[in-house]
Amino acid sequence: MKKIVTLSCLMMAMTAMGQNFTQNLDTSVRPGDDFFQYAAGGWMKAHPLDAEHTNNGAFTDLYEESQKQIQELILQYANAPQEQGTLGQKIGSLYRLMMDSVRLNREGWTPLKPTLEKIAAVKDRREYQLVTAQLDRKGENTLMFGVGVGADMRNAKMNLVSIGQGGLGLGTKDYYLNDDEQTKRIREAYRTYMTNLFEMVGNDEAVAKKKMEAVMAIETRIAKASKSRVELRDIDANYHKMTYAQLVTDYPGIDWGNMFLMGGFPAFDLVDVGQPEAIHEVEKILAETALDDLKAYAEIKVIAGASSQLSDAFRAEAVRLSSVMSGTQ
């Protein structure tokens, strides 16, 4: 009996899938002329893009639904009294704080002043590494590489400290090195974005452009030494396990001791350096680049990281760059 029921359910599911499949077709088109339109034309017609989204599909619907559920949960905490100190009270208070656009617009970039002043006060390269490590722990992403802890790719039973390429505001090396028209538009939009952000925190136009060029020079150097997305798929080529002592010896240009201390890492023996070329390039950048240019790099990470959480003007800059990168502008 159980086998019969299972088989019946399977047949019903296959029938439903078949019905949905035929609805996705565009039978007005011959498969040999345009197979994509034939196979997906019906679905695309039934699921058009709107002004809000750059794509559509089951995962987009799933994301939107999950966002609605999260919002409903947050609003329960925000709209009802919560016991002081509880997680619900903290969530609700943070939500109301971030939704207070009047206050955000009134404050402008004031919330960033203490952090930017701390960067400006850095006196030498050693202090620069210390300060950026402190800020990175707070989520400012001021380091020129990535660091974290995850499963050892060669021994999933243990976790391993991992260090890898990073530090690129545009995410991947191609945006800095490719010369197709779309990439050039993205690069130019990024330059405008950074220049505007520097001006919005009190720099005049000349200084803002100088700082932007400094950041572009640093990130382009990192990009040239970084691996492409395809190259990053090669596990063997992106796995270099070593002792902590070897890390300090082979990469002496980075203050690992203070960086891990500021990051809250406990003592550990082993570490994986995923992309040695990029880390060596960071060593050179820290040694060769003018201190003011290094400060500009840290500053833009702080400003850009907060741009979506500040006033309408800052959020508008973030949206403009995102629109160019997504191809919607």
mmCIF file with all atom_site columns, N, CA, C and O in Angstrom, residues 45-46 53 139 237 260 263 287 293 314:
data_model
loop_
_atom_site.group_PDB
_atom_site.id
_atom_site.type_symbol
_atom_site.label_atom_id
_atom_site.label_alt_id
_atom_site.label_comp_id
_atom_site.label_asym_id
_atom_site.label_entity_id
_atom_site.label_seq_id
_atom_site.pdbx_PDB_ins_code
_atom_site.Cartn_x
_atom_site.Cartn_y
_atom_site.Cartn_z
_atom_site.occupancy
_atom_site.B_iso_or_equiv
_atom_site.pdbx_formal_charge
_atom_site.auth_seq_id
_atom_site.auth_comp_id
_atom_site.auth_asym_id
_atom_site.auth_atom_id
_atom_site.pdbx_PDB_model_num
ATOM 1  N N  . LYS A 1 45  ? 7.803  35.841 -20.235 1.00 0.00 ? 45  LYS A N  1
ATOM 2  C CA . LYS A 1 45  ? 6.620  36.669 -20.427 1.00 0.00 ? 45  LYS A CA 1
ATOM 3  C C  . LYS A 1 45  ? 5.777  36.725 -19.160 1.00 0.00 ? 45  LYS A C  1
ATOM 4  O O  . LYS A 1 45  ? 5.202  37.763 -18.815 1.00 0.00 ? 45  LYS A O  1
ATOM 5  N N  . ALA A 1 46  ? 5.721  35.599 -18.442 1.00 0.00 ? 46  ALA A N  1
ATOM 6  C CA . ALA A 1 46  ? 4.916  35.536 -17.219 1.00 0.00 ? 46  ALA A CA 1
ATOM 7  C C  . ALA A 1 46  ? 5.643  36.138 -16.019 1.00 0.00 ? 46  ALA A C  1
ATOM 8  O O  . ALA A 1 46  ? 5.029  36.419 -14.990 1.00 0.00 ? 46  ALA A O  1
ATOM 9  N N  . HIS A 1 53  ? 14.201 45.224 -9.690  1.00 0.00 ? 53  HIS A N  1
ATOM 10 C CA . HIS A 1 53  ? 15.076 44.064 -9.759  1.00 0.00 ? 53  HIS A CA 1
ATOM 11 C C  . HIS A 1 53  ? 15.841 43.988 -11.074 1.00 0.00 ? 53  HIS A C  1
ATOM 12 O O  . HIS A 1 53  ? 15.337 44.406 -12.119 1.00 0.00 ? 53  HIS A O  1
ATOM 13 N N  . GLY A 1 139 ? 34.634 45.903 11.784  1.00 0.00 ? 139 GLY A N  1
ATOM 14 C CA . GLY A 1 139 ? 33.876 45.754 10.557  1.00 0.00 ? 139 GLY A CA 1
ATOM 15 C C  . GLY A 1 139 ? 34.132 46.803 9.514   1.00 0.00 ? 139 GLY A C  1
ATOM 16 O O  . GLY A 1 139 ? 33.364 46.922 8.546   1.00 0.00 ? 139 GLY A O  1
ATOM 17 N N  . ALA A 1 237 ? 46.036 25.163 -5.893  1.00 0.00 ? 237 ALA A N  1
ATOM 18 C CA . ALA A 1 237 ? 46.787 26.404 -6.126  1.00 0.00 ? 237 ALA A CA 1
ATOM 19 C C  . ALA A 1 237 ? 46.449 27.494 -5.116  1.00 0.00 ? 237 ALA A C  1
ATOM 20 O O  . ALA A 1 237 ? 47.144 28.505 -5.043  1.00 0.00 ? 237 ALA A O  1
ATOM 21 N N  . PHE A 1 260 ? 46.588 40.072 14.588  1.00 0.00 ? 260 PHE A N  1
ATOM 22 C CA . PHE A 1 260 ? 45.782 39.007 15.189  1.00 0.00 ? 260 PHE A CA 1
ATOM 23 C C  . PHE A 1 260 ? 45.358 39.367 16.607  1.00 0.00 ? 260 PHE A C  1
ATOM 24 O O  . PHE A 1 260 ? 44.252 39.012 17.038  1.00 0.00 ? 260 PHE A O  1
ATOM 25 N N  . GLY A 1 263 ? 42.536 41.639 16.328  1.00 0.00 ? 263 GLY A N  1
ATOM 26 C CA . GLY A 1 263 ? 41.384 40.917 15.791  1.00 0.00 ? 263 GLY A CA 1
ATOM 27 C C  . GLY A 1 263 ? 40.752 39.955 16.770  1.00 0.00 ? 263 GLY A C  1
ATOM 28 O O  . GLY A 1 263 ? 39.743 39.324 16.463  1.00 0.00 ? 263 GLY A O  1
ATOM 29 N N  . ALA A 1 287 ? 55.076 49.142 2.431   1.00 0.00 ? 287 ALA A N  1
ATOM 30 C CA . ALA A 1 287 ? 56.445 49.658 2.580   1.00 0.00 ? 287 ALA A CA 1
ATOM 31 C C  . ALA A 1 287 ? 56.734 50.826 1.649   1.00 0.00 ? 287 ALA A C  1
ATOM 32 O O  . ALA A 1 287 ? 57.518 51.724 1.992   1.00 0.00 ? 287 ALA A O  1
ATOM 33 N N  . ASP A 1 293 ? 48.740 58.428 1.384   1.00 0.00 ? 293 ASP A N  1
ATOM 34 C CA . ASP A 1 293 ? 47.971 57.611 0.445   1.00 0.00 ? 293 ASP A CA 1
ATOM 35 C C  . ASP A 1 293 ? 47.402 56.372 1.135   1.00 0.00 ? 293 ASP A C  1
ATOM 36 O O  . ASP A 1 293 ? 46.274 55.945 0.843   1.00 0.00 ? 293 ASP A O  1
ATOM 37 N N  . PHE A 1 314 ? 24.442 60.182 1.031   1.00 0.00 ? 314 PHE A N  1
ATOM 38 C CA . PHE A 1 314 ? 25.415 59.089 0.992   1.00 0.00 ? 314 PHE A CA 1
ATOM 39 C C  . PHE A 1 314 ? 24.805 57.839 0.368   1.00 0.00 ? 314 PHE A C  1
ATOM 40 O O  . PHE A 1 314 ? 25.444 57.157 -0.435  1.00 0.00 ? 314 PHE A O  1
#
